[in-house]
Amino acid sequence: MAISLPELPYGKDALAPFITANTLDFHYGKHHKAYVDNLNKLIAGTDLEQKSLEEIIKIAAKDPAKAGIFNNAAQIWNHSFYWQCLKKAGGVATGAIAAKINAVWGNYDKFAEELKNAGATQFGSGWAWLVLEGDQLKITKTANADTPLAHGQKALLTIDVWEHAYYLDYQNRRPDYLAAVIQNLINWDFVNANLR
Ligand code: MN3
């Protein structure tokens, strides 16, 4: 039972001009695919071959000898989740998550600023997240492949801040990429669905 690369939930040009088809060609077609190919090679013939992606992540997170497996498995999950977090319609939060955001941060702009700051200040490669830890809504950041799944948190939203996510469109201007995503591309219907 090999792990497969999920379909991109929209066309390659669906997020332009904020994230271009050129970026998605490489980011989905090369980077995400490579993590899938690498993981399948690493787990071939082992007992992990029969496990789900989520189970592989949780098992490998506890075993330093499985760091390579963890990195590839977590990157597959993080990217599949990230694609679903994006949609061209964006704007401010709606629905149940909007009320929760206001309860924690006071207003949407404060939340958006803190989310952008989390991504901008992640040193090197990683991810910015909105997560639930128990009942508590939190903005976090993780390094490299690390994922809320490995920390008992429920992921609600993520933004990839690896250079490959933005370099073709924004070069070194990571804060501009973050601002464009937060202002234009967050799929709040998906975030709300993750709350349930
Ligand atoms: Mn990436």
Short mmCIF file of N, CA, C and O in Angstrom, two decimals, residues 88-189:
data_model
loop_
_atom_site.label_atom_id
_atom_site.label_comp_id
_atom_site.label_asym_id
_atom_site.label_seq_id
_atom_site.Cartn_x
_atom_site.Cartn_y
_atom_site.Cartn_z
N LYS A 88 -8.70 31.10 -4.06
CA LYS A 88 -8.76 32.53 -4.43
C LYS A 88 -10.14 33.07 -4.14
O LYS A 88 -11.08 32.78 -4.86
N ALA A 89 -10.28 33.77 -3.11
CA ALA A 89 -11.54 34.35 -2.61
C ALA A 89 -11.18 35.00 -1.29
O ALA A 89 -11.51 36.15 -1.04
N GLY A 90 -10.46 34.26 -0.50
CA GLY A 90 -9.80 34.75 0.69
C GLY A 90 -10.58 35.77 1.49
O GLY A 90 -11.76 35.59 1.74
N GLY A 91 -9.90 36.82 1.91
CA GLY A 91 -10.52 37.83 2.74
C GLY A 91 -10.46 37.46 4.21
O GLY A 91 -9.74 36.55 4.60
N VAL A 92 -11.26 38.17 5.00
CA VAL A 92 -11.21 37.96 6.43
C VAL A 92 -11.95 36.68 6.80
O VAL A 92 -12.75 36.16 6.04
N ALA A 93 -11.68 36.20 8.02
CA ALA A 93 -12.29 34.96 8.50
C ALA A 93 -13.81 35.08 8.54
O ALA A 93 -14.36 36.15 8.79
N THR A 94 -14.47 33.95 8.30
CA THR A 94 -15.94 33.89 8.35
C THR A 94 -16.34 32.73 9.26
O THR A 94 -15.51 31.89 9.62
N GLY A 95 -17.61 32.68 9.62
CA GLY A 95 -18.15 31.54 10.35
C GLY A 95 -17.63 31.40 11.77
O GLY A 95 -17.19 32.38 12.39
N ALA A 96 -17.65 30.17 12.27
CA ALA A 96 -17.31 29.91 13.67
C ALA A 96 -15.89 30.33 14.02
O ALA A 96 -15.62 30.82 15.12
N ILE A 97 -14.97 30.16 13.07
CA ILE A 97 -13.57 30.50 13.36
C ILE A 97 -13.41 32.00 13.57
O ILE A 97 -12.56 32.44 14.37
N ALA A 98 -14.22 32.81 12.90
CA ALA A 98 -14.12 34.26 13.04
C ALA A 98 -14.42 34.68 14.48
O ALA A 98 -13.70 35.51 15.07
N ALA A 99 -15.44 34.08 15.07
CA ALA A 99 -15.79 34.41 16.45
C ALA A 99 -14.69 33.97 17.41
O ALA A 99 -14.35 34.69 18.36
N LYS A 100 -14.11 32.80 17.14
CA LYS A 100 -13.04 32.31 18.01
C LYS A 100 -11.79 33.19 17.90
O LYS A 100 -11.11 33.45 18.90
N ILE A 101 -11.49 33.62 16.69
CA ILE A 101 -10.34 34.51 16.48
C ILE A 101 -10.54 35.82 17.23
O ILE A 101 -9.64 36.30 17.93
N ASN A 102 -11.74 36.39 17.13
CA ASN A 102 -12.01 37.64 17.84
C ASN A 102 -11.91 37.47 19.35
O ASN A 102 -11.44 38.36 20.05
N ALA A 103 -12.33 36.30 19.84
CA ALA A 103 -12.27 36.05 21.29
C ALA A 103 -10.83 35.99 21.78
O ALA A 103 -10.52 36.43 22.89
N VAL A 104 -9.91 35.47 20.95
CA VAL A 104 -8.51 35.32 21.38
C VAL A 104 -7.69 36.57 21.08
O VAL A 104 -6.93 37.04 21.93
N TRP A 105 -7.83 37.13 19.89
CA TRP A 105 -6.96 38.23 19.47
C TRP A 105 -7.64 39.60 19.50
O TRP A 105 -6.99 40.61 19.22
N GLY A 106 -8.93 39.64 19.78
CA GLY A 106 -9.62 40.93 19.86
C GLY A 106 -10.22 41.35 18.53
O GLY A 106 -11.37 41.75 18.47
N ASN A 107 -9.42 41.25 17.45
CA ASN A 107 -9.97 41.54 16.13
C ASN A 107 -9.15 40.80 15.07
O ASN A 107 -8.05 40.31 15.34
N TYR A 108 -9.69 40.77 13.87
CA TYR A 108 -9.06 39.98 12.80
C TYR A 108 -7.69 40.53 12.42
O TYR A 108 -6.76 39.76 12.16
N ASP A 109 -7.56 41.86 12.38
CA ASP A 109 -6.28 42.45 11.95
C ASP A 109 -5.13 42.05 12.88
O ASP A 109 -4.01 41.81 12.43
N LYS A 110 -5.42 41.98 14.17
CA LYS A 110 -4.40 41.59 15.15
C LYS A 110 -3.98 40.13 14.90
O LYS A 110 -2.80 39.80 14.95
N PHE A 111 -4.97 39.29 14.66
CA PHE A 111 -4.68 37.88 14.34
C PHE A 111 -3.83 37.78 13.07
O PHE A 111 -2.83 37.06 13.04
N ALA A 112 -4.24 38.51 12.03
CA ALA A 112 -3.53 38.44 10.74
C ALA A 112 -2.09 38.90 10.91
O ALA A 112 -1.16 38.31 10.33
N GLU A 113 -1.89 39.93 11.71
CA GLU A 113 -0.54 40.44 11.96
C GLU A 113 0.31 39.40 12.68
O GLU A 113 1.49 39.19 12.35
N GLU A 114 -0.29 38.73 13.66
CA GLU A 114 0.48 37.73 14.41
C GLU A 114 0.80 36.49 13.56
O GLU A 114 1.89 35.92 13.65
N LEU A 115 -0.13 36.11 12.69
CA LEU A 115 0.11 34.98 11.80
C LEU A 115 1.25 35.31 10.82
O LEU A 115 2.15 34.50 10.59
N LYS A 116 1.18 36.52 10.26
CA LYS A 116 2.24 36.95 9.34
C LYS A 116 3.58 37.00 10.06
O LYS A 116 4.60 36.54 9.53
N ASN A 117 3.58 37.49 11.28
CA ASN A 117 4.80 37.59 12.06
C ASN A 117 5.40 36.21 12.37
O ASN A 117 6.62 36.03 12.33
N ALA A 118 4.53 35.24 12.65
CA ALA A 118 5.01 33.88 12.92
C ALA A 118 5.75 33.34 11.69
O ALA A 118 6.83 32.75 11.80
N GLY A 119 5.18 33.55 10.52
CA GLY A 119 5.83 33.07 9.29
C GLY A 119 7.09 33.83 8.96
O GLY A 119 8.09 33.26 8.51
N ALA A 120 7.06 35.14 9.19
CA ALA A 120 8.21 35.98 8.84
C ALA A 120 9.40 35.71 9.76
O ALA A 120 10.55 35.86 9.35
N THR A 121 9.12 35.31 11.00
CA THR A 121 10.20 35.15 11.97
C THR A 121 10.66 33.69 12.12
O THR A 121 11.55 33.41 12.92
N GLN A 122 10.04 32.77 11.37
CA GLN A 122 10.53 31.39 11.38
C GLN A 122 11.91 31.40 10.69
O GLN A 122 11.99 31.67 9.50
N PHE A 123 12.97 31.13 11.45
CA PHE A 123 14.32 31.21 10.89
C PHE A 123 14.56 29.99 10.00
O PHE A 123 14.47 28.86 10.44
N GLY A 124 14.84 30.24 8.73
CA GLY A 124 15.05 29.14 7.79
C GLY A 124 13.72 28.56 7.35
O GLY A 124 12.69 29.23 7.35
N SER A 125 13.73 27.28 6.98
CA SER A 125 12.54 26.63 6.41
C SER A 125 11.54 26.25 7.49
O SER A 125 11.92 25.94 8.62
N GLY A 126 10.27 26.23 7.12
CA GLY A 126 9.26 25.81 8.08
C GLY A 126 7.86 26.21 7.68
O GLY A 126 7.58 26.45 6.50
N TRP A 127 7.01 26.29 8.69
CA TRP A 127 5.57 26.48 8.49
C TRP A 127 5.00 27.38 9.59
O TRP A 127 5.43 27.27 10.74
N ALA A 128 4.03 28.23 9.23
CA ALA A 128 3.24 28.97 10.21
C ALA A 128 1.88 28.28 10.31
O ALA A 128 1.35 27.82 9.30
N TRP A 129 1.34 28.22 11.52
CA TRP A 129 0.11 27.43 11.75
C TRP A 129 -0.90 28.17 12.61
O TRP A 129 -0.50 28.94 13.51
N LEU A 130 -2.17 27.87 12.40
CA LEU A 130 -3.21 28.11 13.38
C LEU A 130 -3.63 26.72 13.86
O LEU A 130 -3.98 25.87 13.02
N VAL A 131 -3.55 26.47 15.15
CA VAL A 131 -3.84 25.14 15.68
C VAL A 131 -4.80 25.24 16.86
O VAL A 131 -4.97 26.30 17.47
N LEU A 132 -5.40 24.11 17.18
CA LEU A 132 -6.12 23.94 18.44
C LEU A 132 -5.28 23.04 19.32
O LEU A 132 -4.89 21.94 18.91
N GLU A 133 -4.99 23.53 20.54
CA GLU A 133 -4.31 22.69 21.53
C GLU A 133 -5.30 22.52 22.65
O GLU A 133 -5.54 23.46 23.41
N GLY A 134 -5.95 21.36 22.72
CA GLY A 134 -7.13 21.23 23.57
C GLY A 134 -8.20 22.15 22.99
O GLY A 134 -8.52 22.06 21.81
N ASP A 135 -8.71 23.08 23.83
CA ASP A 135 -9.71 24.04 23.33
C ASP A 135 -9.07 25.36 22.95
O ASP A 135 -9.76 26.30 22.56
N GLN A 136 -7.77 25.46 23.14
CA GLN A 136 -7.08 26.75 22.98
C GLN A 136 -6.60 26.96 21.55
O GLN A 136 -5.86 26.16 21.00
N LEU A 137 -7.04 28.08 20.97
CA LEU A 137 -6.60 28.46 19.64
C LEU A 137 -5.23 29.13 19.75
O LEU A 137 -5.05 30.04 20.56
N LYS A 138 -4.26 28.67 18.92
CA LYS A 138 -2.90 29.22 19.01
C LYS A 138 -2.30 29.41 17.64
O LYS A 138 -2.54 28.61 16.73
N ILE A 139 -1.47 30.44 17.49
CA ILE A 139 -0.62 30.59 16.32
C ILE A 139 0.74 30.03 16.68
O ILE A 139 1.30 30.36 17.74
N THR A 140 1.27 29.13 15.85
CA THR A 140 2.58 28.54 16.12
C THR A 140 3.40 28.55 14.83
O THR A 140 2.89 28.86 13.76
N LYS A 141 4.67 28.19 14.97
CA LYS A 141 5.50 27.96 13.79
C LYS A 141 6.31 26.71 14.05
O LYS A 141 6.61 26.39 15.21
N THR A 142 6.62 25.97 12.97
CA THR A 142 7.44 24.77 13.10
C THR A 142 8.59 24.86 12.12
O THR A 142 8.49 25.53 11.08
N ALA A 143 9.70 24.19 12.44
CA ALA A 143 10.88 24.21 11.60
C ALA A 143 10.88 23.01 10.65
O ALA A 143 10.42 21.91 11.00
N ASN A 144 11.38 23.24 9.45
CA ASN A 144 11.56 22.17 8.47
C ASN A 144 10.26 21.39 8.25
O ASN A 144 9.29 21.97 7.80
N ALA A 145 10.26 20.08 8.53
CA ALA A 145 9.06 19.26 8.26
C ALA A 145 8.14 19.17 9.46
O ALA A 145 7.06 18.58 9.36
N ASP A 146 8.54 19.72 10.59
CA ASP A 146 7.78 19.49 11.82
C ASP A 146 6.31 19.93 11.65
O ASP A 146 6.01 20.87 10.92
N THR A 147 5.44 19.22 12.36
CA THR A 147 4.00 19.34 12.11
C THR A 147 3.23 19.24 13.42
O THR A 147 3.66 18.52 14.34
N PRO A 148 2.09 19.94 13.55
CA PRO A 148 1.29 19.86 14.78
C PRO A 148 0.87 18.44 15.14
O PRO A 148 0.69 18.13 16.31
N LEU A 149 0.74 17.57 14.13
CA LEU A 149 0.37 16.17 14.38
C LEU A 149 1.31 15.48 15.35
O LEU A 149 0.92 14.57 16.08
N ALA A 150 2.57 15.89 15.33
CA ALA A 150 3.59 15.27 16.18
C ALA A 150 3.57 15.84 17.59
O ALA A 150 4.32 15.39 18.45
N HIS A 151 2.71 16.85 17.81
CA HIS A 151 2.70 17.53 19.11
C HIS A 151 1.31 17.50 19.75
O HIS A 151 1.02 18.33 20.62
N GLY A 152 0.46 16.60 19.31
CA GLY A 152 -0.87 16.48 19.90
C GLY A 152 -1.77 17.68 19.63
O GLY A 152 -2.75 17.89 20.34
N GLN A 153 -1.44 18.49 18.62
CA GLN A 153 -2.27 19.64 18.28
C GLN A 153 -3.08 19.33 17.03
O GLN A 153 -2.67 18.53 16.19
N LYS A 154 -4.23 20.00 16.90
CA LYS A 154 -5.06 19.84 15.70
C LYS A 154 -4.80 21.03 14.78
O LYS A 154 -5.02 22.18 15.16
N ALA A 155 -4.33 20.75 13.58
CA ALA A 155 -4.04 21.81 12.62
C ALA A 155 -5.34 22.36 12.03
O ALA A 155 -6.23 21.59 11.66
N LEU A 156 -5.44 23.69 11.99
CA LEU A 156 -6.61 24.32 11.36
C LEU A 156 -6.23 25.02 10.06
O LEU A 156 -7.03 25.10 9.14
N LEU A 157 -4.99 25.57 10.02
CA LEU A 157 -4.55 26.38 8.88
C LEU A 157 -3.03 26.38 8.86
O LEU A 157 -2.41 26.43 9.92
N THR A 158 -2.44 26.35 7.66
CA THR A 158 -0.99 26.51 7.59
C THR A 158 -0.58 27.36 6.40
O THR A 158 -1.33 27.48 5.42
N ILE A 159 0.59 27.96 6.53
CA ILE A 159 1.24 28.63 5.40
C ILE A 159 2.69 28.13 5.33
O ILE A 159 3.42 28.19 6.32
N ASP A 160 3.05 27.60 4.18
CA ASP A 160 4.41 27.11 3.93
C ASP A 160 5.34 28.31 3.82
O ASP A 160 5.09 29.23 3.03
N VAL A 161 6.42 28.33 4.61
CA VAL A 161 7.39 29.43 4.48
C VAL A 161 8.77 28.94 4.04
O VAL A 161 9.77 29.65 4.21
N TRP A 162 8.84 27.72 3.49
CA TRP A 162 10.08 27.31 2.82
C TRP A 162 10.30 28.23 1.63
O TRP A 162 9.33 28.66 0.98
N GLU A 163 11.53 28.51 1.30
CA GLU A 163 11.80 29.40 0.15
C GLU A 163 11.13 28.92 -1.13
O GLU A 163 10.68 29.71 -1.95
N HIS A 164 11.03 27.59 -1.31
CA HIS A 164 10.43 27.08 -2.56
C HIS A 164 8.96 27.48 -2.70
O HIS A 164 8.41 27.40 -3.78
N ALA A 165 8.33 27.87 -1.58
CA ALA A 165 6.92 28.27 -1.63
C ALA A 165 6.73 29.64 -2.27
O ALA A 165 5.65 29.94 -2.77
N TYR A 166 7.77 30.47 -2.22
CA TYR A 166 7.57 31.87 -2.67
C TYR A 166 8.68 32.44 -3.54
O TYR A 166 8.52 33.51 -4.13
N TYR A 167 9.83 31.76 -3.65
CA TYR A 167 11.00 32.41 -4.27
C TYR A 167 10.79 32.79 -5.73
O TYR A 167 11.24 33.84 -6.18
N LEU A 168 10.08 31.95 -6.49
CA LEU A 168 9.87 32.27 -7.92
C LEU A 168 8.98 33.50 -8.08
O LEU A 168 9.15 34.26 -9.04
N ASP A 169 8.06 33.71 -7.16
CA ASP A 169 7.12 34.83 -7.27
C ASP A 169 7.56 36.07 -6.50
O ASP A 169 7.27 37.19 -6.90
N TYR A 170 8.22 35.88 -5.36
CA TYR A 170 8.53 37.01 -4.46
C TYR A 170 10.02 37.13 -4.15
O TYR A 170 10.40 38.00 -3.39
N GLN A 171 10.86 36.24 -4.73
CA GLN A 171 12.28 36.18 -4.40
C GLN A 171 12.45 36.15 -2.87
O GLN A 171 11.84 35.32 -2.24
N ASN A 172 13.22 37.07 -2.30
CA ASN A 172 13.50 37.00 -0.86
C ASN A 172 12.42 37.68 0.00
O ASN A 172 12.57 37.75 1.21
N ARG A 173 11.34 38.16 -0.62
CA ARG A 173 10.36 38.96 0.12
C ARG A 173 9.29 38.09 0.79
O ARG A 173 8.12 38.14 0.46
N ARG A 174 9.73 37.30 1.77
CA ARG A 174 8.79 36.40 2.44
C ARG A 174 7.60 37.14 3.06
O ARG A 174 6.46 36.67 2.97
N PRO A 175 7.82 38.32 3.69
CA PRO A 175 6.66 39.02 4.27
C PRO A 175 5.61 39.42 3.21
O PRO A 175 4.41 39.43 3.51
N ASP A 176 6.05 39.73 1.99
CA ASP A 176 5.09 40.08 0.92
C ASP A 176 4.25 38.87 0.52
O ASP A 176 3.03 38.97 0.28
N TYR A 177 4.92 37.71 0.44
CA TYR A 177 4.19 36.45 0.16
C TYR A 177 3.17 36.16 1.26
O TYR A 177 2.00 35.87 0.99
N LEU A 178 3.60 36.30 2.50
CA LEU A 178 2.70 36.04 3.63
C LEU A 178 1.50 36.99 3.60
O LEU A 178 0.36 36.57 3.79
N ALA A 179 1.77 38.26 3.33
CA ALA A 179 0.68 39.25 3.29
C ALA A 179 -0.29 38.91 2.16
O ALA A 179 -1.52 38.96 2.35
N ALA A 180 0.23 38.52 1.00
CA ALA A 180 -0.64 38.19 -0.15
C ALA A 180 -1.50 36.97 0.16
O ALA A 180 -2.70 36.95 -0.15
N VAL A 181 -0.92 35.95 0.78
CA VAL A 181 -1.68 34.75 1.12
C VAL A 181 -2.76 35.09 2.15
O VAL A 181 -3.93 34.73 1.99
N ILE A 182 -2.36 35.80 3.21
CA ILE A 182 -3.31 36.08 4.28
C ILE A 182 -4.45 36.98 3.79
O ILE A 182 -5.60 36.79 4.14
N GLN A 183 -4.13 37.92 2.91
CA GLN A 183 -5.17 38.85 2.43
C GLN A 183 -6.06 38.25 1.35
O GLN A 183 -7.20 38.66 1.19
N ASN A 184 -5.54 37.29 0.59
CA ASN A 184 -6.26 36.87 -0.62
C ASN A 184 -6.56 35.39 -0.77
O ASN A 184 -7.38 35.02 -1.59
N LEU A 185 -5.87 34.52 -0.03
CA LEU A 185 -5.93 33.10 -0.40
C LEU A 185 -6.35 32.13 0.70
O LEU A 185 -6.29 30.92 0.50
N ILE A 186 -6.78 32.62 1.85
CA ILE A 186 -7.13 31.63 2.89
C ILE A 186 -8.53 31.09 2.67
O ILE A 186 -9.50 31.85 2.54
N ASN A 187 -8.63 29.77 2.63
CA ASN A 187 -9.91 29.08 2.44
C ASN A 187 -10.56 28.88 3.82
O ASN A 187 -10.35 27.87 4.48
N TRP A 188 -11.36 29.88 4.22
CA TRP A 188 -11.96 29.84 5.56
C TRP A 188 -12.99 28.73 5.69
O TRP A 188 -13.25 28.26 6.80
N ASP A 189 -13.59 28.29 4.58
CA ASP A 189 -14.51 27.15 4.66
C ASP A 189 -13.76 25.90 5.11
O ASP A 189 -14.25 25.12 5.93
#
